Coordinates of C-alpha atoms (C1' of nucleotides) in Angstrom, one line a residue:
Chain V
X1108 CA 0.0 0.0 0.0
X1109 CA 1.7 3.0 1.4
X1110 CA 5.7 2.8 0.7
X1111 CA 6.4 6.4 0.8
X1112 CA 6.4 8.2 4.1
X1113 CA 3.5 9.3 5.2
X1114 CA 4.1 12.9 5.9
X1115 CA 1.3 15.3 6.2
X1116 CA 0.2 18.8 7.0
X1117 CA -1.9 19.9 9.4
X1118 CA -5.2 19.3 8.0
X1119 CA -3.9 15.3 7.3
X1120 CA -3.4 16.2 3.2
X1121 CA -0.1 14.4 2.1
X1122 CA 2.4 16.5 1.5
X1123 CA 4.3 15.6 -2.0
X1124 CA 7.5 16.7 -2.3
X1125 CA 8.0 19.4 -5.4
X1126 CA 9.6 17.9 -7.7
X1127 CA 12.7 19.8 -10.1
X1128 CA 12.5 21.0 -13.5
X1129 CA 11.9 18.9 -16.3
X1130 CA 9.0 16.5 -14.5
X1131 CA 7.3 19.3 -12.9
X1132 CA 5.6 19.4 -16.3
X1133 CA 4.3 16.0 -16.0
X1134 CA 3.3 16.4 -12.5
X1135 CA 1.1 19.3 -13.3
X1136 CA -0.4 17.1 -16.0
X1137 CA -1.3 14.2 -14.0
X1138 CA -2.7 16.9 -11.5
X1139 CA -5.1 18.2 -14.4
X1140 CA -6.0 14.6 -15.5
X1141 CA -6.9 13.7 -12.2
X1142 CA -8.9 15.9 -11.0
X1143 CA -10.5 15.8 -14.8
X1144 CA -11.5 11.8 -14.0
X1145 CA -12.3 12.3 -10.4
X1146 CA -14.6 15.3 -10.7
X1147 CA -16.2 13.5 -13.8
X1148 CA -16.7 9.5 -12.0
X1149 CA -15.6 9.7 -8.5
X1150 CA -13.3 8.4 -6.7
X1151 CA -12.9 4.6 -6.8
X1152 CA -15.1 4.6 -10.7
X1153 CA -12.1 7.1 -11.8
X1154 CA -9.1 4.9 -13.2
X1155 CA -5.4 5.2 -13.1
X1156 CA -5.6 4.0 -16.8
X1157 CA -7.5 6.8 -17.5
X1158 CA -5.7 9.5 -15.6
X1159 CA -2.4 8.4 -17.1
X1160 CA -3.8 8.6 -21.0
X1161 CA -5.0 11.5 -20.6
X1162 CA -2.1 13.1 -18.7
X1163 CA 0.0 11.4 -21.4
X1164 CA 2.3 9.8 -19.1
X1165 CA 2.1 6.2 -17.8
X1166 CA 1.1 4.8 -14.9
X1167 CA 4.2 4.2 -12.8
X1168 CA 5.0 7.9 -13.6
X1169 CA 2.1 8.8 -11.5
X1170 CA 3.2 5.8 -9.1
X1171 CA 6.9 7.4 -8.5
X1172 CA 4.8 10.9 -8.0
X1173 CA 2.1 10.3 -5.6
X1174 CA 2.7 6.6 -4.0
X1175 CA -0.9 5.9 -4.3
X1176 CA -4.2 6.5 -6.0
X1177 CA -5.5 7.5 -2.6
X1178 CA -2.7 10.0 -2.0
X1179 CA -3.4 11.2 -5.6
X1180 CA -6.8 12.3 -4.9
X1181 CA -5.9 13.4 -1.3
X1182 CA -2.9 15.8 -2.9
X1183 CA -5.5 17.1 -5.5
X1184 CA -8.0 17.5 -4.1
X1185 CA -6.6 19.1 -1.4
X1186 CA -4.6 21.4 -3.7
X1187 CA -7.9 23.1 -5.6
X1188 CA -10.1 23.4 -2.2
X1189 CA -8.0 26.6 -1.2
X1190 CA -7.3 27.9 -4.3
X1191 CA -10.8 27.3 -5.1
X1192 CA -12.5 29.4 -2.3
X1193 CA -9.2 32.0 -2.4
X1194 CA -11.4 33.9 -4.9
X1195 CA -14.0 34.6 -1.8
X1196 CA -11.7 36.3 0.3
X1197 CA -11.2 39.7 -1.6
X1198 CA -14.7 40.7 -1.4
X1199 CA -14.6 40.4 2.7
X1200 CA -12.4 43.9 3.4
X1201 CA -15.1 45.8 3.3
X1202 CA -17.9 45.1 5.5
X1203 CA -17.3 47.0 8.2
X1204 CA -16.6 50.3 6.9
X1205 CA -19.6 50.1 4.1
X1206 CA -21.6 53.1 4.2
X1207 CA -24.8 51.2 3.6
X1208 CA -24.6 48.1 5.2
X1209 CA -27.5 46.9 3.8
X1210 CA -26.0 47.0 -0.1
X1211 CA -22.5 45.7 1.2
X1212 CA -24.1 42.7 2.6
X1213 CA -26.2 42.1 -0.5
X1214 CA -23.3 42.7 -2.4
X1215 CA -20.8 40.4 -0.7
X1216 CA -23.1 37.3 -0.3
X1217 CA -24.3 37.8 -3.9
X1218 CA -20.2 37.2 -4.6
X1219 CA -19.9 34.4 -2.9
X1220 CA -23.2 32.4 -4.0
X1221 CA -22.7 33.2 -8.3
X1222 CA -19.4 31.6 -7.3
X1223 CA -20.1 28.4 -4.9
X1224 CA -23.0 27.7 -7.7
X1225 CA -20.7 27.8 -10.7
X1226 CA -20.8 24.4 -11.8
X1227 CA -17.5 22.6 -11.7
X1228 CA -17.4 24.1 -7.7
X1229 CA -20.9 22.5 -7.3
X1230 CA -19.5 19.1 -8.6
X1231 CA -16.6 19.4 -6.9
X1232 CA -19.3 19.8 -3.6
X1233 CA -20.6 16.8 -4.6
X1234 CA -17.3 14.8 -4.9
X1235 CA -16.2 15.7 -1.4
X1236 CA -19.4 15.1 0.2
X1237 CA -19.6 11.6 -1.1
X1238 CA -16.6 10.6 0.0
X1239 CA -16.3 11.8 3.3
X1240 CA -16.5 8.7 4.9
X1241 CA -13.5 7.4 3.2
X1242 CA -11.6 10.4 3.3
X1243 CA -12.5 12.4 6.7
X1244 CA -9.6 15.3 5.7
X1245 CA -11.1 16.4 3.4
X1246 CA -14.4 17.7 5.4
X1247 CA -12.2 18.8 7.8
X1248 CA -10.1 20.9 5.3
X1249 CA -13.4 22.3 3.3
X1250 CA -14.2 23.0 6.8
X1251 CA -11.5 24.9 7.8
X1252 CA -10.9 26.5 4.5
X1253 CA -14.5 28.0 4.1
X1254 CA -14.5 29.1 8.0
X1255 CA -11.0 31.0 7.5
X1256 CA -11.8 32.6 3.7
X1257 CA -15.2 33.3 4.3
X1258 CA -17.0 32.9 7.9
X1259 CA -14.0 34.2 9.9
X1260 CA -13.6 38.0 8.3
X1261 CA -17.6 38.2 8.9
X1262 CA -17.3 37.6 12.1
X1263 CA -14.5 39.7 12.4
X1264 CA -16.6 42.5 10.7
X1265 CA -19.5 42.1 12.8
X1266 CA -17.6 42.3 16.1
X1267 CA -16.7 45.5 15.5
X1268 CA -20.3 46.7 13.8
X1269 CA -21.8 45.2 16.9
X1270 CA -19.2 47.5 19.2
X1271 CA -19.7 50.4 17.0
X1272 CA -23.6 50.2 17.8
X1273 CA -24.2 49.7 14.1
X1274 CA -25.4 46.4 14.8
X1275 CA -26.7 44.2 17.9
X1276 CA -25.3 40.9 17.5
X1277 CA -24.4 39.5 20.8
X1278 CA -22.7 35.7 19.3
X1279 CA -21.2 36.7 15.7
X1280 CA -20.4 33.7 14.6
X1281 CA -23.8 32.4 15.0
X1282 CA -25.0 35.3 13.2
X1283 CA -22.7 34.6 10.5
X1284 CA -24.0 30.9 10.0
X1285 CA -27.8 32.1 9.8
X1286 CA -26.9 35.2 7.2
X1287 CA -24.8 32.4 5.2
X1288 CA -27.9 29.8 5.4
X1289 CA -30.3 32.4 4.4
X1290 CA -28.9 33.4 1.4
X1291 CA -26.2 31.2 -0.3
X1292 CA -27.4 28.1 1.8
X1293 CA -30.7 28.3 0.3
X1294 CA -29.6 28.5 -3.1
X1295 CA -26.8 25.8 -2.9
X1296 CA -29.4 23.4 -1.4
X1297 CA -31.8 23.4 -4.8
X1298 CA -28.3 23.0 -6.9
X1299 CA -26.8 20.1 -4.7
X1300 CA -30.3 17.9 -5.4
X1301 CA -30.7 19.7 -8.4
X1302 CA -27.6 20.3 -11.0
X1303 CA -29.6 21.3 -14.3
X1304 CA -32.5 23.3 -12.8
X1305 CA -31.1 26.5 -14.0
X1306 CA -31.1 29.7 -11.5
X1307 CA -31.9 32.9 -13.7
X1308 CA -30.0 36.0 -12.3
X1309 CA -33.3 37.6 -11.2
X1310 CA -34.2 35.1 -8.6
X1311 CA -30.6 34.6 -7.6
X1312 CA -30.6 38.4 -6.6
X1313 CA -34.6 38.3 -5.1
X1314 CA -33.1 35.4 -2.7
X1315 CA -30.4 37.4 -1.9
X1316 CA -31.8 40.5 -1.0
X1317 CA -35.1 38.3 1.0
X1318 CA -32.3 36.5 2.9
X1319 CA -30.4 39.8 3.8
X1320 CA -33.5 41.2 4.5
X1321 CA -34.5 38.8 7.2
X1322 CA -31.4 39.0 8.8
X1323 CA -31.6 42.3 9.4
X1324 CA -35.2 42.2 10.7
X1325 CA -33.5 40.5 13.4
X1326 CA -29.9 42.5 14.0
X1327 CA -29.6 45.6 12.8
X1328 CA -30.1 48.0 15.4
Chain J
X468 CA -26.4 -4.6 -20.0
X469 CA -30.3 -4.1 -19.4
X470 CA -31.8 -6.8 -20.8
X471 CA -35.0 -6.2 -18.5
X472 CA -37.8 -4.3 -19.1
X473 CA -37.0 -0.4 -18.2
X474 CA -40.1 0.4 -16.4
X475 CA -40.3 3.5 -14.6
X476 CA -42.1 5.6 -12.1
X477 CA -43.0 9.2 -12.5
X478 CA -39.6 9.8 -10.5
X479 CA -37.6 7.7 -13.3
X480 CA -36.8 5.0 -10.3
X481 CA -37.4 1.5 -11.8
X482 CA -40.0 -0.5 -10.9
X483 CA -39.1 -3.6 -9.7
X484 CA -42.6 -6.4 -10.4
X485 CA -43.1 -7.7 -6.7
X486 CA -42.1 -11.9 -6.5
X487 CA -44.4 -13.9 -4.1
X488 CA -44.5 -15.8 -1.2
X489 CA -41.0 -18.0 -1.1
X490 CA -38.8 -15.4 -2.7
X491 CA -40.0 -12.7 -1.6
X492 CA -38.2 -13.6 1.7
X493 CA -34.7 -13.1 -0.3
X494 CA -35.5 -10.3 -2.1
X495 CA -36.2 -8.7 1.3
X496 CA -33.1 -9.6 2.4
X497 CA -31.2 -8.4 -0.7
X498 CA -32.4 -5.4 -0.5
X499 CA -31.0 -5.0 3.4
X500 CA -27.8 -6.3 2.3
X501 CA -27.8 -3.7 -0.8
X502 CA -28.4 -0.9 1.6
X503 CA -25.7 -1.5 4.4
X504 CA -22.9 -2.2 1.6
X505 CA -24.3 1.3 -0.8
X506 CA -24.3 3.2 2.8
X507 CA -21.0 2.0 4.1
X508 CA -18.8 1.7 0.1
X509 CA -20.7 4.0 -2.4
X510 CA -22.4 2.5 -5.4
X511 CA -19.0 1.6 -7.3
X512 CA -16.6 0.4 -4.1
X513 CA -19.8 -1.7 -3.0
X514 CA -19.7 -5.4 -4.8
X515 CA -22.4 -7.3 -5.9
X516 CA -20.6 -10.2 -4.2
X517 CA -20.4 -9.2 -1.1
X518 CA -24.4 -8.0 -1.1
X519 CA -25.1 -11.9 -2.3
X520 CA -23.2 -13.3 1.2
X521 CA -24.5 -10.6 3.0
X522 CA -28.0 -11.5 2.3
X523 CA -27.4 -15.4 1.8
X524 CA -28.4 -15.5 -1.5
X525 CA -26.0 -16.1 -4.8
X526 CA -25.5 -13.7 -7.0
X527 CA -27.5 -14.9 -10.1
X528 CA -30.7 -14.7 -7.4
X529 CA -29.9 -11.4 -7.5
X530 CA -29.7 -10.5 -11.2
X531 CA -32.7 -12.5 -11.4
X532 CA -34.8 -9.8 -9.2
X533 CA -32.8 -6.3 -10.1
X534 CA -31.1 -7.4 -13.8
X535 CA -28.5 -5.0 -12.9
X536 CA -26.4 -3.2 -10.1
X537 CA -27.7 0.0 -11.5
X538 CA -31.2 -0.9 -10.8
X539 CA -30.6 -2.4 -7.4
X540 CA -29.2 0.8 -6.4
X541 CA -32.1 2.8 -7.7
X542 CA -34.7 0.2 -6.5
X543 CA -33.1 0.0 -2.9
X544 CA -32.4 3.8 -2.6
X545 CA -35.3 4.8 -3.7
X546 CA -37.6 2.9 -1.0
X547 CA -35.8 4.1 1.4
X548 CA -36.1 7.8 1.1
X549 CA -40.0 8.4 1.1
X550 CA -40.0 5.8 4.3
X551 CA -37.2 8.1 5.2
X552 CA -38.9 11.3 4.9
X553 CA -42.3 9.9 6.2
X554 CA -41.2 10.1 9.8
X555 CA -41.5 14.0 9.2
X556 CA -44.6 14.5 8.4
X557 CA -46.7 13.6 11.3
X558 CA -45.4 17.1 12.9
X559 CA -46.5 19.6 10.6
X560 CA -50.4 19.7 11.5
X561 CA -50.1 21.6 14.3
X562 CA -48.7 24.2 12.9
X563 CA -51.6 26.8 11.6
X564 CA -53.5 26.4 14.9
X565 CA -50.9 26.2 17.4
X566 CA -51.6 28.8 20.2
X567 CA -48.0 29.8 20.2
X568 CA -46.9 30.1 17.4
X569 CA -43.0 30.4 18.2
X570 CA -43.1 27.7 20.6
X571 CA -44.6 25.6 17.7
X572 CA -41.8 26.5 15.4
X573 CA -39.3 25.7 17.6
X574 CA -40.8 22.2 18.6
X575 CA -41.6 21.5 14.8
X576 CA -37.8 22.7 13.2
X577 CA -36.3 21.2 16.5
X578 CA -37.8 17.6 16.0
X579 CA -36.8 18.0 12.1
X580 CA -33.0 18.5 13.2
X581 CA -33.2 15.9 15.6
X582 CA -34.0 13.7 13.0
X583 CA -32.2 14.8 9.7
X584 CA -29.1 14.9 12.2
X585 CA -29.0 11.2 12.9
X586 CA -26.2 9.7 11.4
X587 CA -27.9 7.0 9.4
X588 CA -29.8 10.0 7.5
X589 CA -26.6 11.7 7.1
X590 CA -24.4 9.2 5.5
X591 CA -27.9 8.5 3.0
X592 CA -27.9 12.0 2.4
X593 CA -24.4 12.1 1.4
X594 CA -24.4 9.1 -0.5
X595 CA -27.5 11.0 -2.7
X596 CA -25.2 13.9 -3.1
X597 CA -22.2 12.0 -4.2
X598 CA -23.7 9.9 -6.8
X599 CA -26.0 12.6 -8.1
X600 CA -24.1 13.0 -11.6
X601 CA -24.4 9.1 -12.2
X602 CA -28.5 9.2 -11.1
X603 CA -29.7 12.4 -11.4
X604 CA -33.1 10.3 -10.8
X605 CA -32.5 10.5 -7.4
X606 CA -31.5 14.0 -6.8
X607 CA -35.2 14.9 -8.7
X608 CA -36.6 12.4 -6.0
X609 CA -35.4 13.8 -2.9
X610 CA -36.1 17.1 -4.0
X611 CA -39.5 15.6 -4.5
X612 CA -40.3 14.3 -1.2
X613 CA -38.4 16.8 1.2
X614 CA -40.8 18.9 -0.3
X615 CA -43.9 17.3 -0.5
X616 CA -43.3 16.0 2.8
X617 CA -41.8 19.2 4.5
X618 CA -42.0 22.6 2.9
X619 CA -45.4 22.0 1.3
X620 CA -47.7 21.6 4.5
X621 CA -45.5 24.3 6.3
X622 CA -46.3 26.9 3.3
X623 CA -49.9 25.6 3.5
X624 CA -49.6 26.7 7.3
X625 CA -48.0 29.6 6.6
X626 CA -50.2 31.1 4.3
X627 CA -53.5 30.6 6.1
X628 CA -51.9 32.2 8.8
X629 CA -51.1 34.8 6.8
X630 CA -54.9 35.2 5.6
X631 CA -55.6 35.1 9.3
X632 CA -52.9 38.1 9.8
X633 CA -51.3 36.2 12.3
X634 CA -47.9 36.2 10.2
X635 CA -46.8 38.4 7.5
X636 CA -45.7 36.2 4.4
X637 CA -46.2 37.4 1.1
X638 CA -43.9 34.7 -0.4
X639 CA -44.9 32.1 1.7
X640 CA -42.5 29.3 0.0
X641 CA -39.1 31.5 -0.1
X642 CA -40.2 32.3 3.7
X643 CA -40.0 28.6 4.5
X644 CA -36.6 27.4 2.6
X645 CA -35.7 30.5 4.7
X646 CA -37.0 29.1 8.0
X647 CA -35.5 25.3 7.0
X648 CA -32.0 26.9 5.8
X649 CA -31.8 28.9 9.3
X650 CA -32.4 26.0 11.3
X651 CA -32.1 22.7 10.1
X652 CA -29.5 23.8 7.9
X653 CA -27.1 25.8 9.9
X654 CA -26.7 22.2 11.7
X655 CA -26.7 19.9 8.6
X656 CA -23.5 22.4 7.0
X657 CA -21.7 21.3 9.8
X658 CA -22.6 17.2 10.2
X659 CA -22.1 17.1 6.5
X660 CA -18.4 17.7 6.3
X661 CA -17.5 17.0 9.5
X662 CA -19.7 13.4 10.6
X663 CA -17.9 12.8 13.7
X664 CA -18.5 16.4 15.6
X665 CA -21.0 16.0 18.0
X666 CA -23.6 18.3 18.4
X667 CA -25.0 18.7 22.3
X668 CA -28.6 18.4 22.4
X669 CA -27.9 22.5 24.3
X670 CA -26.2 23.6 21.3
X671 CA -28.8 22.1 19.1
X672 CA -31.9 23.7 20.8
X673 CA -29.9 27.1 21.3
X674 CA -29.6 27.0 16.9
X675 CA -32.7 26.2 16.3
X676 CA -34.3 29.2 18.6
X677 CA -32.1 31.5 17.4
X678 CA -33.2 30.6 13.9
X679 CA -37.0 30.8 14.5
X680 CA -36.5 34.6 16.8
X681 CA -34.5 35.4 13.5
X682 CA -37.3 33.7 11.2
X683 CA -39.9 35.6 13.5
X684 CA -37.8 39.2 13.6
X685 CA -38.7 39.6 10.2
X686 CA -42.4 37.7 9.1
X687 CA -44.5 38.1 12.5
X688 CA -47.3 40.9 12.3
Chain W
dG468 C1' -36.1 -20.4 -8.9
dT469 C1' -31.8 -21.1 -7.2
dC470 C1' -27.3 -22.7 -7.1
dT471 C1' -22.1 -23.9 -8.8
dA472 C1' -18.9 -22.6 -11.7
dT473 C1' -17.1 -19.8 -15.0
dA474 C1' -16.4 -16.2 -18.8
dT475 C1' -14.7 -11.8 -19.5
dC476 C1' -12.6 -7.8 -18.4
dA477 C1' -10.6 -3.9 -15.8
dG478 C1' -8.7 -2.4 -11.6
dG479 C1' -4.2 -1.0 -8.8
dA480 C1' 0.3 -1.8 -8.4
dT481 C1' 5.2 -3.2 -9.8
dA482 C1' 9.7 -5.5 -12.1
dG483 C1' 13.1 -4.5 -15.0
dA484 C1' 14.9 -2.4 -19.4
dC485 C1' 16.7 2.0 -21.0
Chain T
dG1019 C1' 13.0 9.3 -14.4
dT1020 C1' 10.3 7.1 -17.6
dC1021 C1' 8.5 3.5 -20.2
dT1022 C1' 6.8 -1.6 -21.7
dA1023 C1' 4.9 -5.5 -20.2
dT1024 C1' 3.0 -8.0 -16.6
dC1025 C1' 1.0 -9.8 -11.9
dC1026 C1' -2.8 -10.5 -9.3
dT1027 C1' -7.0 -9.6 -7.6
dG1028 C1' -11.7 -8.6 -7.9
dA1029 C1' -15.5 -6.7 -10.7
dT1030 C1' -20.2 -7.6 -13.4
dA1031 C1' -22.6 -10.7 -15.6
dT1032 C1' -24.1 -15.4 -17.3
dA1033 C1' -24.4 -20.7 -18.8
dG1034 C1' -26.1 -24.7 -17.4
dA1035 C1' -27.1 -28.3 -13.7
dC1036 C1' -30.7 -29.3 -10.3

DNA sequence: GTCTATATCAGGATAGAC
DNA sequence: GTCTATCCTGATATAGAC
């Protein structure tokens, strides 16, 4: 099974060591490949056959990279999740100094759901989710990742609104959660069941503003 | 590959022709070997062999009842969702009369959690999700019968209390996935990724008020 | 109707040449 | 470092005896 070492970072991803110059290329390709053929059949339908056509390389070349076909999927998965949701964070800076609160929050969790409903991060969703009871890491590393790129700025942001008086939330991070729910959680639940039914822009941005609006029903002071 | 008749229900789940008396004891247990080995590998890690010793039963008994693995999986996970589901109906006819109406909520999203939560439910749930691209059937189905059986008699509730102008819901179904995403689904984010953390019975009733005061900050009169 | 036994094929992983 | 060729196991599905 597992004859390389079995080092690992802190969220329990394997940590492959980078490899120099001229097979770089072909580790990148088996990375695209793989996450191609996993994203498309899952993890134990996806092949090493497959992955190493269409990386053009052959299969002990992936074998020398990545050990395993588990540490494969671990390593890329792994390796899109945070560079996935790294496109979230940008839109977090300015929260607490909006000067309509009510727009800014609109704004930002509008952001956030036209990207977690794109497709290929829906399927990826999907992926993860289904194979959580193999691979526990990974629902610990989506976990972490969405908490520190989206959740934990929020929170941050409404710590200081709630000081400020500009809004009375007394446990942020709970707050957080419900806003999140209300809008993008709503959405993403019709697409996760759901991957065809088509969400027209219009009725992404009535959810949005209901959701927001119901939120602040409750907390803004 | 399907050589059997590919009957269908309005949900596209196959319909399997019920056997009598003496078979109908294996097909039984077939079908609660299928489900412990789809629960616990996934549709592709899970083997047809090991379903056949599981259940006592050779293998050619059970391509003689299901014609194919594919149809097994729809037959077997597609019974087991509307009896799923069916536990959650009983509490949503209290609703439109209930003399508090909070309390009510509270009770009626608090027993869904309690439920949805369990981890049997879970790990279907996330089976469902993960094979969602291969039998987009089921997705449609679940979609089907979480709402028939949950969001369609509390809109039904929610509107004749609106009438009644003891709640103010103009969109009475967006104010429910609202109401289910602030609960239920605050709690669900979490058990998805992460199965193993535990959720205090405290914590859970503390979410699930906080979502119906926030529900209730914006849509009571 | 149900079994034993088998056909057929693809999977992950590796030995050894270059 | 990379390939060709191969090992071994386990998969779905079926033929034919009882």
């Amino acid at each position: 099974m597992e004859t390389e070492s079995d080092q690992v970072d802190k969220y329990g991803i394997p940590i492959i060591p980078a490899a120099v110059n001229v097979s770089q290329q072909k580790r990148e390709s088996i990375i695209d490949a793989a996450v191609t053929e996993f994203l498309r059949e899952g993890y134990t339908a996806a092949s090493v056959d497959a992955i190493a056509t269409r990386a053009g390389v052959s299969k002990p070349t992936i074998y020398k990279h990545f050990g395993s076909k588990e540490r494969l999927f671990l390593a890329v998965i792994g390796g899109i999740l945070p560079a996935t949701y790294a496109d979230l964070e940008p839109c977090n800076s300015t929260i607490a100094d909006a000067p309509d609160l009510r727009a800014a929050l609109v704004s930002l969790t509008g952001d956030w759901a036209r990207l977690l409903l794109r497709e290929d991060i829906m399927t990826l969703r999907r992926l993860v989710i289904g194979e959580i009871d193999r691979f526990p890491q990974l629902g610990n590393l989506w976990y972490q990742v969405t908490y520190d790129m989206n959740n934990r700025p929020l929170v941050e942001a409404f710590t200081i609104l709630h000081e400020r008086g500009a809004l009375n939330v007394p446990d942020a991070a709970l707050a957080v959660q419900q806003l999140v729910a209300i809008t993008v959680g709503v959405l993403q639940l019709v697409r996760t069941f759901q991957p065809s039914a088509a969400i027209s822009d219009a009725e992404l941005g009535r959810t949005i503003a209901s959701g927001v609006d119901t939120f602040l029903a409750r907390y803004a002071m």
